[in-house]
Short mmCIF file of C-alpha atoms in Angstrom, two decimals:
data_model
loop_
_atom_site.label_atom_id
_atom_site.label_comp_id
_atom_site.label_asym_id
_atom_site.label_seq_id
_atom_site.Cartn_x
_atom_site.Cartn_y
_atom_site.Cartn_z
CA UNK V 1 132.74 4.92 -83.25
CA UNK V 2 129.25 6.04 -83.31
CA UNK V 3 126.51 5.13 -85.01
CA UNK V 4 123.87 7.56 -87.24
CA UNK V 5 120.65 8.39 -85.51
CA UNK V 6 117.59 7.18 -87.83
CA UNK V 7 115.84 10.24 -89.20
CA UNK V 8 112.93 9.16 -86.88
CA UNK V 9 114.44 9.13 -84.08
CA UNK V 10 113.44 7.94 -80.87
CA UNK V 11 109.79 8.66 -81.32
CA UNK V 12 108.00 5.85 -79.05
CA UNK V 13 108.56 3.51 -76.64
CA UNK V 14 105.64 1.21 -78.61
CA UNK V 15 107.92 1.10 -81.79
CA UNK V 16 108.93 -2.42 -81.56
CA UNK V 17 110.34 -2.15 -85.80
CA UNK V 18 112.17 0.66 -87.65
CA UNK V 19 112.96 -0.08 -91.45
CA UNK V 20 115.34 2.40 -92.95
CA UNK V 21 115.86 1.53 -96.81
CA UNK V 22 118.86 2.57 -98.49
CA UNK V 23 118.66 1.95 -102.02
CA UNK V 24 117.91 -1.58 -103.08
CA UNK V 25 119.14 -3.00 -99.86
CA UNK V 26 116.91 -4.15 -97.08
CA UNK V 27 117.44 -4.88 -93.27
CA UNK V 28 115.16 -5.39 -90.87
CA UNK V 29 115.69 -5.90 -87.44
CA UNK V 30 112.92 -7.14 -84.84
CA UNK V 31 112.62 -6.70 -80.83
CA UNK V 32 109.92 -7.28 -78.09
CA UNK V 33 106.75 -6.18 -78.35
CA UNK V 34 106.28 -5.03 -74.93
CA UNK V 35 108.56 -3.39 -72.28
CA UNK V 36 110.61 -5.96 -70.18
CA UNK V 37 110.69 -5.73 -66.58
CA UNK V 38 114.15 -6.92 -64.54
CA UNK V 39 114.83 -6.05 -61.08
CA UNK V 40 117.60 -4.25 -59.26
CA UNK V 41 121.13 -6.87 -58.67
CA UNK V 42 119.75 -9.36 -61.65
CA UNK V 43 120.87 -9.64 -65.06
CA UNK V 44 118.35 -9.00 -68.07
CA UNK V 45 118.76 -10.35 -71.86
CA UNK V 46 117.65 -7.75 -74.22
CA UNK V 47 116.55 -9.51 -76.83
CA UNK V 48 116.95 -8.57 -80.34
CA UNK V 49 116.78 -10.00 -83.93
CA UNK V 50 117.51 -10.13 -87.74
CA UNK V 51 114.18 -10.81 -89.56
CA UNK V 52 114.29 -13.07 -91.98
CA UNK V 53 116.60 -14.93 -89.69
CA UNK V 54 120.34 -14.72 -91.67
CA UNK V 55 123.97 -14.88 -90.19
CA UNK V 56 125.03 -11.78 -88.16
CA UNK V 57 128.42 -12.23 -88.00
CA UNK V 58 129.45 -9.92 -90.45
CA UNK V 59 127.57 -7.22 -89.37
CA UNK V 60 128.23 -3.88 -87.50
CA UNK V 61 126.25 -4.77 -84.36
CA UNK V 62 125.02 -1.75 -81.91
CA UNK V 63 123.63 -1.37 -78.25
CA UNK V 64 122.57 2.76 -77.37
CA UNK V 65 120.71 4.36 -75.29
CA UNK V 66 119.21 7.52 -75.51
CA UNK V 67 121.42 9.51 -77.51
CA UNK V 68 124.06 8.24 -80.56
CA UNK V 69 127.25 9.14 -78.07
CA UNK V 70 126.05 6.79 -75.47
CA UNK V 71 127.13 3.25 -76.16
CA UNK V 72 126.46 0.27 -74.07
CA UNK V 73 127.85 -2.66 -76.36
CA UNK V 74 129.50 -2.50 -79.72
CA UNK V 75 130.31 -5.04 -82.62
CA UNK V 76 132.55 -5.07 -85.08
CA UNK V 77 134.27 -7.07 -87.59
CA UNK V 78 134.27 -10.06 -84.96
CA UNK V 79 135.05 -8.34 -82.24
CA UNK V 80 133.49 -6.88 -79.22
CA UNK V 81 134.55 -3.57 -78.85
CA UNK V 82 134.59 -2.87 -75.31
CA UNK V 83 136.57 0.28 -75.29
CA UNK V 84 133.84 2.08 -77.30
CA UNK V 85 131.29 1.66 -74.42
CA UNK V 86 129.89 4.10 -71.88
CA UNK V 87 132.04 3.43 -68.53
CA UNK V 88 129.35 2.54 -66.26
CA UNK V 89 128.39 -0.83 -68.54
CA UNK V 90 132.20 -1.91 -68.75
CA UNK V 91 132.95 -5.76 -67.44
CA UNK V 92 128.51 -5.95 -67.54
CA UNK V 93 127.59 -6.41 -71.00
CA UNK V 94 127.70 -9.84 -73.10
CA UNK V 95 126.10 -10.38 -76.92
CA UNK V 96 125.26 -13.74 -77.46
CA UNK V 97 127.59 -14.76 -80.05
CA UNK V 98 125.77 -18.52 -80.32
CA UNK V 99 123.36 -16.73 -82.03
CA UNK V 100 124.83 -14.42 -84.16
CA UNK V 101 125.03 -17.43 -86.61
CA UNK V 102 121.06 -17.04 -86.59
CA UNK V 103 120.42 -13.42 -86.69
CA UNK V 104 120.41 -13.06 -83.06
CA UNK V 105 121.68 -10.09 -81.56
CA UNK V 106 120.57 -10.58 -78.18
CA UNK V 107 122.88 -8.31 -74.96
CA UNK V 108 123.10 -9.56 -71.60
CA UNK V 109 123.29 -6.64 -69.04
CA UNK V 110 124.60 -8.29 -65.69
CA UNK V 111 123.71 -6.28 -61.99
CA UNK V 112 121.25 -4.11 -62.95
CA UNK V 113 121.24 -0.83 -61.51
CA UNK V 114 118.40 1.92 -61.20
CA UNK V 115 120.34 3.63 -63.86
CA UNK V 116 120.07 1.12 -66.32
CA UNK V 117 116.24 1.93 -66.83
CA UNK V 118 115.15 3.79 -70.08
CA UNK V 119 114.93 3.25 -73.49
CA UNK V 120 118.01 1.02 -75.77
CA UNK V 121 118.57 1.10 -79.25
CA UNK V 122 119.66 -2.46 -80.99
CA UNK V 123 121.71 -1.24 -84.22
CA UNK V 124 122.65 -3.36 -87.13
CA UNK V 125 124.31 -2.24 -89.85
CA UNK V 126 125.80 -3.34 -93.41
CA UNK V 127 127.19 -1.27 -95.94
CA UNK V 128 124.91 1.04 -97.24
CA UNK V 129 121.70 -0.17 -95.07
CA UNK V 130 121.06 0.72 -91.21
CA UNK V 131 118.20 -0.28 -89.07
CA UNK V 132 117.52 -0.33 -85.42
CA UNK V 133 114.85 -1.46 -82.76
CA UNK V 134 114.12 0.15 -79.92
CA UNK V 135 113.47 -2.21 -76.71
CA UNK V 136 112.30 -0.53 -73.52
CA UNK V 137 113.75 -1.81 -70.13
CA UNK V 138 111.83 -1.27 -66.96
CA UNK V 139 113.78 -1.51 -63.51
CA UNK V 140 112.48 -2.05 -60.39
CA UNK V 141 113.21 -3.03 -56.53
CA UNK V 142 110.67 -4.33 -53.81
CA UNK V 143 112.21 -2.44 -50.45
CA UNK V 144 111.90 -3.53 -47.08
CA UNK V 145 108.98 -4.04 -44.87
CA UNK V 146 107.57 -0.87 -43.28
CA UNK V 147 109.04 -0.41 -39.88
CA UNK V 148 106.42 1.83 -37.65
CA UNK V 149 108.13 4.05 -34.82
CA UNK V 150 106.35 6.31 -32.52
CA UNK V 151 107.34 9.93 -32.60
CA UNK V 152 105.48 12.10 -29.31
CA UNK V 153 102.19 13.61 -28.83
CA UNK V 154 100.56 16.47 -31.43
CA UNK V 155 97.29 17.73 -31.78
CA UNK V 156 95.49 14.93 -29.50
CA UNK V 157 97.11 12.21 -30.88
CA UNK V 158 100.04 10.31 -31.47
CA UNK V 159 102.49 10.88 -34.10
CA UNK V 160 103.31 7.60 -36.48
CA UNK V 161 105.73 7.32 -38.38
CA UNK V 162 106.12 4.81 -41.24
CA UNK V 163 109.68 3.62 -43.12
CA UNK V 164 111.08 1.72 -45.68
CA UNK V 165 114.09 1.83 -47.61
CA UNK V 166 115.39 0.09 -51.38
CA UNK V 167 112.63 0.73 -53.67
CA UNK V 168 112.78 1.50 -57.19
CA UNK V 169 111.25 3.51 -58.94
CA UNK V 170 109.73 5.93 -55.97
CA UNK V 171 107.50 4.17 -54.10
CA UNK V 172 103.50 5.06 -53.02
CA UNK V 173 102.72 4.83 -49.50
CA UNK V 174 99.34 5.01 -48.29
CA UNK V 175 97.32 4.68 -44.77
CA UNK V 176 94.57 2.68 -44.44
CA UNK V 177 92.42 2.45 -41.15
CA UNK V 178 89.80 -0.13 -39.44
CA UNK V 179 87.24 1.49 -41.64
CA UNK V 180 88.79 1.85 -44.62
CA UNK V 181 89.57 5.27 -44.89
CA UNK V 182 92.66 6.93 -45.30
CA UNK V 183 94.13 9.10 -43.04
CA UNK V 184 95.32 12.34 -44.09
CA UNK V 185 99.43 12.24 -44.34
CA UNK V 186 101.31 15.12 -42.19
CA UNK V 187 104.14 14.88 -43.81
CA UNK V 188 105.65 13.12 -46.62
CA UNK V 189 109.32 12.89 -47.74
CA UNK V 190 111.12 10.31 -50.57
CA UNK V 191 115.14 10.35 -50.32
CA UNK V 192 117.37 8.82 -52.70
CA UNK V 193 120.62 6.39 -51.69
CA UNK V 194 124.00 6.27 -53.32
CA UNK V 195 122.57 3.24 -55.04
CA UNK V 196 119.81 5.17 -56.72
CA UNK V 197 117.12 3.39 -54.58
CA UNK V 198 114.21 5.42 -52.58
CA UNK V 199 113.52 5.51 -48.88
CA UNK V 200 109.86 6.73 -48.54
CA UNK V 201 108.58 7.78 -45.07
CA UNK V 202 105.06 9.31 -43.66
CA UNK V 203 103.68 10.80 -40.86
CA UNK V 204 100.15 10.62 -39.37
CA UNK V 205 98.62 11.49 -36.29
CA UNK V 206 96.30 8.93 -34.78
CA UNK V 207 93.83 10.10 -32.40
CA UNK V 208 92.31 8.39 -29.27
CA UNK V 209 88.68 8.53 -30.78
CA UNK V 210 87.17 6.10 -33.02
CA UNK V 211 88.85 2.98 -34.71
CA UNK V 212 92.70 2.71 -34.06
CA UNK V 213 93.50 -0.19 -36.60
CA UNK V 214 96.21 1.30 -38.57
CA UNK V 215 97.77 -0.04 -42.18
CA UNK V 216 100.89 1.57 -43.82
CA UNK V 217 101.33 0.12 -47.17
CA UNK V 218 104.11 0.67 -49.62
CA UNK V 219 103.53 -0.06 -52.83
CA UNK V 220 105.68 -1.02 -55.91
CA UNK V 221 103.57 0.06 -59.11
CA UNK V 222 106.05 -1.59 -61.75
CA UNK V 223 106.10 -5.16 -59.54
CA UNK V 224 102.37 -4.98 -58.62
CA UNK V 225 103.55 -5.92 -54.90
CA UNK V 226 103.22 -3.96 -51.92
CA UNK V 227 104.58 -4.96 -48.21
CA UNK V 228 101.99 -3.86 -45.32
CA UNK V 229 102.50 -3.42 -41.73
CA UNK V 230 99.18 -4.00 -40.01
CA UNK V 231 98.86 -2.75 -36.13
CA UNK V 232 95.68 -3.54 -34.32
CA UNK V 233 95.20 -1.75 -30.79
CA UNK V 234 93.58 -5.32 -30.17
CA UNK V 235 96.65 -7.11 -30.21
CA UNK V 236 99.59 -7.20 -27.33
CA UNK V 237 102.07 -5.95 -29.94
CA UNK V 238 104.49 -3.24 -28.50
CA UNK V 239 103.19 -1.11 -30.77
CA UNK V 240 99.25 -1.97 -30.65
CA UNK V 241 99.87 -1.24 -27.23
CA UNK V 242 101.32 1.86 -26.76
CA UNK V 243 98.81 3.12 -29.64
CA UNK V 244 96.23 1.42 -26.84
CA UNK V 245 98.11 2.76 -23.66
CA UNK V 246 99.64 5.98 -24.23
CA UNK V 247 96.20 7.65 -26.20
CA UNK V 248 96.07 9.87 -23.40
CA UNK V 249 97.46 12.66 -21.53
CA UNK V 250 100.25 11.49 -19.25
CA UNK V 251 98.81 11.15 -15.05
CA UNK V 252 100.99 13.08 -12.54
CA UNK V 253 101.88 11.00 -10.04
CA UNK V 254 103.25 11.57 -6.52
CA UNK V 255 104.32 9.57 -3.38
CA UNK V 256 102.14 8.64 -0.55
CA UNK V 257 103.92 9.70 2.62
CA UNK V 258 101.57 7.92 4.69
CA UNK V 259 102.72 4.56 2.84
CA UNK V 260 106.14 4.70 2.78
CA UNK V 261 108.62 2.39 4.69
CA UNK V 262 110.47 3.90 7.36
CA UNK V 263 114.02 3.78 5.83
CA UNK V 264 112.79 5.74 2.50
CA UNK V 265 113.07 9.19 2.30
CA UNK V 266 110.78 11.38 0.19
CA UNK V 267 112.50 14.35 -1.99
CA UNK V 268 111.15 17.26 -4.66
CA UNK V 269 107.76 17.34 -3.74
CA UNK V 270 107.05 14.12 -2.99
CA UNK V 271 108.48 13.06 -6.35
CA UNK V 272 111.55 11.32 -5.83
CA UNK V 273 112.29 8.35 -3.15
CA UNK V 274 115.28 6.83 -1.84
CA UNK V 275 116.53 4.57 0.54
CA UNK V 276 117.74 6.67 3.91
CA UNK V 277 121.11 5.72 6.21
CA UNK V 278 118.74 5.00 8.92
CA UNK V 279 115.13 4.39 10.55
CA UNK V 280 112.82 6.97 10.95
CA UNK V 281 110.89 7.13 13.57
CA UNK V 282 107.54 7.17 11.64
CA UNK V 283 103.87 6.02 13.10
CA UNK V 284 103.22 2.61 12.70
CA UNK V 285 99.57 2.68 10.55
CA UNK V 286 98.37 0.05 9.07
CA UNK V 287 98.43 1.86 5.80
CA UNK V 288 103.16 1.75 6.10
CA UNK V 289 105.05 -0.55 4.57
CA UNK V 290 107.18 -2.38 7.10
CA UNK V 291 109.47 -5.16 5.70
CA UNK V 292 110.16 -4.27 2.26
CA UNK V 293 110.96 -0.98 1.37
CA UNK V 294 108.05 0.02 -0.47
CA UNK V 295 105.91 3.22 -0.83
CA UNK V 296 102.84 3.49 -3.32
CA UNK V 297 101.82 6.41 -5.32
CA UNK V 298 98.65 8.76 -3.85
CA UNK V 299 96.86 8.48 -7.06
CA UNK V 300 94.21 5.71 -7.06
CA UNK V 301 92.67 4.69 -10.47
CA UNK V 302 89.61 2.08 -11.13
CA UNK V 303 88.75 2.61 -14.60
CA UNK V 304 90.43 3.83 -17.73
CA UNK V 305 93.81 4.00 -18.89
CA UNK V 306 96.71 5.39 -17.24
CA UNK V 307 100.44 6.46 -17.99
CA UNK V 308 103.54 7.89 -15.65
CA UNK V 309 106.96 7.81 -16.11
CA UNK V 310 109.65 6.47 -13.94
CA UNK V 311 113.72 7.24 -13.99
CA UNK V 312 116.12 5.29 -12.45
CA UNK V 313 118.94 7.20 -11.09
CA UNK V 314 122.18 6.49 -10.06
CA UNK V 315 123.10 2.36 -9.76
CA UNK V 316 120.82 0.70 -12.09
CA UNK V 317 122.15 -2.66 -12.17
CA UNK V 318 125.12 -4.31 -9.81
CA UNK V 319 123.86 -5.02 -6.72
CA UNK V 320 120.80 -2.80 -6.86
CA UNK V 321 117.52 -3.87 -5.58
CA UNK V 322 114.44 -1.71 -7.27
CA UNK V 323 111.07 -2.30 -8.85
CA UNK V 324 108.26 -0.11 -10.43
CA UNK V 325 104.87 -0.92 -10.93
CA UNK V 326 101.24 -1.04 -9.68
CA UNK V 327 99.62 -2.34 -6.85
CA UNK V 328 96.45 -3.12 -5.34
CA UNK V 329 95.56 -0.53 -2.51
CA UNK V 330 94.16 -3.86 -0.35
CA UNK V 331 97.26 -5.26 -0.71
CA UNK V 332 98.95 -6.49 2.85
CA UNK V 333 101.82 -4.26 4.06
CA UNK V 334 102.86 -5.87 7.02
CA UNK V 335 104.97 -8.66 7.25
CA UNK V 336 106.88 -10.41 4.90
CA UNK V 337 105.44 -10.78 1.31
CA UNK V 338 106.28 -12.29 -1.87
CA UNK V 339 106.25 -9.64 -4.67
CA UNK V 340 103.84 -10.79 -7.67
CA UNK V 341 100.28 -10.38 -8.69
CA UNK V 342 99.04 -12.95 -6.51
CA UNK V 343 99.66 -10.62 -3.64
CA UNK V 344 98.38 -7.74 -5.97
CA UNK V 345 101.37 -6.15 -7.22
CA UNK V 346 102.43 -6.11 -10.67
CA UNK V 347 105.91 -4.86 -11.86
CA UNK V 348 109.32 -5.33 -13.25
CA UNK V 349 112.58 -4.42 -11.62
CA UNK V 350 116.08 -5.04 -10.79
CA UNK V 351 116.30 -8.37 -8.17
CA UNK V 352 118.90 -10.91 -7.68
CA UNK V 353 120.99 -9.47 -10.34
CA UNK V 354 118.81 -9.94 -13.00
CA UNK V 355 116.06 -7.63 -14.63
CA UNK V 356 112.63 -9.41 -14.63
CA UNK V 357 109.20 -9.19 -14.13
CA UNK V 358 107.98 -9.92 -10.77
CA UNK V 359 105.48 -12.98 -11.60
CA UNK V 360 105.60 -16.23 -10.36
CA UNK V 361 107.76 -17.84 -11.42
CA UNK V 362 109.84 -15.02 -12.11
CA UNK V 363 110.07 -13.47 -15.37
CA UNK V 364 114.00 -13.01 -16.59
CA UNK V 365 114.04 -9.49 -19.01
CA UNK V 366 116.92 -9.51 -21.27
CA UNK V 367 117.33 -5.70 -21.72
CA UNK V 368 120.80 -4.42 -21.98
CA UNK V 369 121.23 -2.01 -20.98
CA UNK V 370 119.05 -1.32 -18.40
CA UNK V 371 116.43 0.77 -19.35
CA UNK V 372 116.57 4.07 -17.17
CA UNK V 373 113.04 5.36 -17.85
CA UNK V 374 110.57 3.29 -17.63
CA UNK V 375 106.22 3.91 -18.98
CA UNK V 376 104.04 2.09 -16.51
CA UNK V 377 100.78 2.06 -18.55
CA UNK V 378 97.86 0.77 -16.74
CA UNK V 379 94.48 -0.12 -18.77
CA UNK V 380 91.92 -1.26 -16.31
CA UNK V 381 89.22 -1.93 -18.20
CA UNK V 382 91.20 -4.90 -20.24
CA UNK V 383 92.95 -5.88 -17.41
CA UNK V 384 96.69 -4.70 -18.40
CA UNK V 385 99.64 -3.82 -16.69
CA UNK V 386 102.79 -2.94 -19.70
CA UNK V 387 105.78 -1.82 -19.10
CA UNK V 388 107.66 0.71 -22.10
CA UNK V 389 111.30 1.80 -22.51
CA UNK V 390 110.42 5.00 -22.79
CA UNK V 391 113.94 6.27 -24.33
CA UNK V 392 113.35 3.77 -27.49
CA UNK V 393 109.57 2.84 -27.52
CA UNK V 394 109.84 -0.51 -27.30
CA UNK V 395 108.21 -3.04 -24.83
CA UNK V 396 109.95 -4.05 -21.73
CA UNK V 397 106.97 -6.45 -20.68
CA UNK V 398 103.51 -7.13 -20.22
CA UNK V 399 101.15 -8.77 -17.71
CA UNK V 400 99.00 -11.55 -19.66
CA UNK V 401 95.58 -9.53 -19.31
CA UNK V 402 93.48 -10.30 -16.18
CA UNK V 403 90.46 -8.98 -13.88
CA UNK V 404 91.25 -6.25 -11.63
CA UNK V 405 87.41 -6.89 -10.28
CA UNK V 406 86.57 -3.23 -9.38
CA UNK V 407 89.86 -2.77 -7.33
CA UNK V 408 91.53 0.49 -6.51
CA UNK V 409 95.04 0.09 -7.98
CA UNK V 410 98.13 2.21 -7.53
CA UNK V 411 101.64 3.43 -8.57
CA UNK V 412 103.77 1.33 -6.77
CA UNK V 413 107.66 1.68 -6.20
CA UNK V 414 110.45 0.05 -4.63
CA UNK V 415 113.97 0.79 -3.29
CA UNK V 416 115.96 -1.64 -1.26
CA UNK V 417 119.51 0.13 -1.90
CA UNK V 418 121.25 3.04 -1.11
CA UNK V 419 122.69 3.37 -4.87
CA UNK V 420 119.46 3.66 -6.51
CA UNK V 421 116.98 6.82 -6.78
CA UNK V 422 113.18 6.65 -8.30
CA UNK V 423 112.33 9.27 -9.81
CA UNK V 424 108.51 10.34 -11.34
CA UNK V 425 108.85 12.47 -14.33
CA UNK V 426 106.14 14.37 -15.81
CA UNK V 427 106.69 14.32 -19.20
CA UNK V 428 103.90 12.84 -22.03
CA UNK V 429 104.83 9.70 -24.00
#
């Protein structure tokens, strides 16, 4: 059964009493004065009463929302008429009978939903007299921590991209950088689960000039919270770092013939190295490798920061012996040498059957897989040597941060088995 709408009908949210006289009898009913606020998987008591306070247990006790057809709980006679209510509150509403005794009417609504926000309508009514009281119920959800991806290159820069999913209502997301200001969005979208909760997510491209701090902040107006995700391109983060590393066009690198070991062999323009079935009969410079099977990069870099990619084809793992790095270009070539920045080489690769880096002691990686393309970003001026999976962004490892003192450093790369292929790729982070 249904209940009359008030000839006033739902005018205001601020009406906290509605008095409807009919003839000599008088009813008035009494709710919050403010909106209540309940978040998404809790219950909420709406609360509701008779004013003066006077037993309830006789009455015809209502629960609505927006419109008369739409009931959420209904009371009559003594009994809770569930089969009157609107399907999506069945099994979730209670009234508090303890207090009908006292003229309360108050409903428990148990695991809120998004769709349980709006406006309700607490009815009471007795013969010939009806009131009701309108109580306002505000929903809301805090969602999950920004996550911050890297996307490619565009205009200069580097796209960012900033998540989060499970808010309610729609979130506000908003970049803030070292300075304060707020970088211009390049593209906004909000989406909306099967749960009724919003994923919110924002582009912006940050540039290699100026300050490179970068906030996204996601902000819950209802809870007055808001989760931050703060990257510094101070910081060793993985992703202070590539915002720090990869702010600049990719280098094209190529192989040194001059430098290579005599059992490599040199392929696609000096772009791809493997290890040959047998010695070459190569001059013996001082500038060849000749115990490990090494060749460096002719490229030489002193200052600035520097990026190339590296693919590892064919056995990546198993038995294969391989490393990628730099190296310094005074390093000692003859002889045998242990591979680590003492010596002046700096890398991570396959050895031993494990992935590590190659510092001393050795550094065990646990990446699995194997990462097939591999960053090397080189920063001289700080002193760093990181390496990137470059098929998922994240950090494979980096050297703590030291003085290069003026050297000359260089790609450096390393083969000791048949099964594996290096190859230099020219595509941008």
């Amino acid at each position: 059964m249904g209940f009359p709408r008030s000839p006033w009908g739902l005018l205001s949210p601020f009406l906290t009493l509605h008095l409807l006289r009919l003839g000599s009898a008088e009813l008035r009913v009494v709710g919050p004065r403010q909106h209540l606020l309940a978040t998404v998987g809790q219950d909420v008591v709406l609360p509701c009463h008779l004013s003066p306070r006077m037993d309830a247990r006789s009455l015809e006790i209502g629960w609505i929302r927006h419109l008369v057809s739409e009931t959420v709980h209904l009371y009559r006679n003594g009994e809770d008429l569930y089969g009157e209510q609107m399907e999506e509150y069945a099994g979730r509403t209670e009234l508090a009978r303890d207090g009908l005794s006292s003229g309360s009417l108050d409903l428990r609504i148990s695991g809120l939903t998004p769709s349980d926000d709006g406006l309700y309508v607490c009815t009471v009514r007795d013969a010939g007299t009806y009131a009701e009281v309108m109580v306002e119920v505000e929903v809301a959800a805090l969602g999950s921590v920004p996550l911050l991806s890297l996307e490619a290159y565009e205009d200069g820069g580097i796209r960012v991209v900033c998540r989060s999913a499970g808010w309610y209502p729609p979130p506000q997301l908003l970049w803030k950088d070292g300075s304060g200001q707020h970088p211009p969005s390049a593209s906004l979208k909000r989406s909306r689960d099967e749960r009724g909760l919003y994923e919110i997510q924002d582009v912006i491209v940050v540039s290699g000039k100026g300050d490179r701090n970068v906030s996204c902040v996601v902000r819950n107006s209802r809870l007055e919270q808001e989760l931050s995700l703060h990257v510094s391109g101070k910081r060793d983060a993985a992703l202070a770092l590539m915002l720090l590393l990869l702010l600049s066009p990719a280098d094209v690198v190529t192989l040194d013939p001059n430098t290579a070991h005599s059992e490599l062999v040199l392929l696609e323009d000096l772009r791809r190295v493997r290890c040959g079935p047998t010695w070459q009969n190569l001059p013996y410079t001082p500038q060849r490798f000749s115990y490990w099977r090494c060749v460096l990069g002719q490229e030489r870099f002193r200052e600035g920061r520097h990026c190339w990619e590296v693919e590892v084809k064919g056995e990546v793992g198993g038995d294969s012996w391989w490393g990628v790095g730099v190296a310094k270009e005074s390093m000692e070539r003859k002889g045998i040498m242990d591979l680590k920045p003492e010596e002046g080489i700096w890398a991570v690769g396959r050895y031993k059957g494990q992935f590590m880096a190659l510092t001393s002691p050795r550094t065990v990686l646990s990446n699995s897989p194997l990462p097939r393309r591999i960053w090397v970003c080189l920063d001289c001026t700080r002193g760093l040597v990181t390496f990137l999976n470059a098929d998922t962004g994240g950090e494979i490892f980096t050297f703590p941060p030291g003085s290069f003192h003026r050297e000359t450093l260089r790609p450096w790369f390393w083969v000791e088995t048949w099964e594996t292929q290096l190859c230099l790729r020219g595509s941008t982070p």
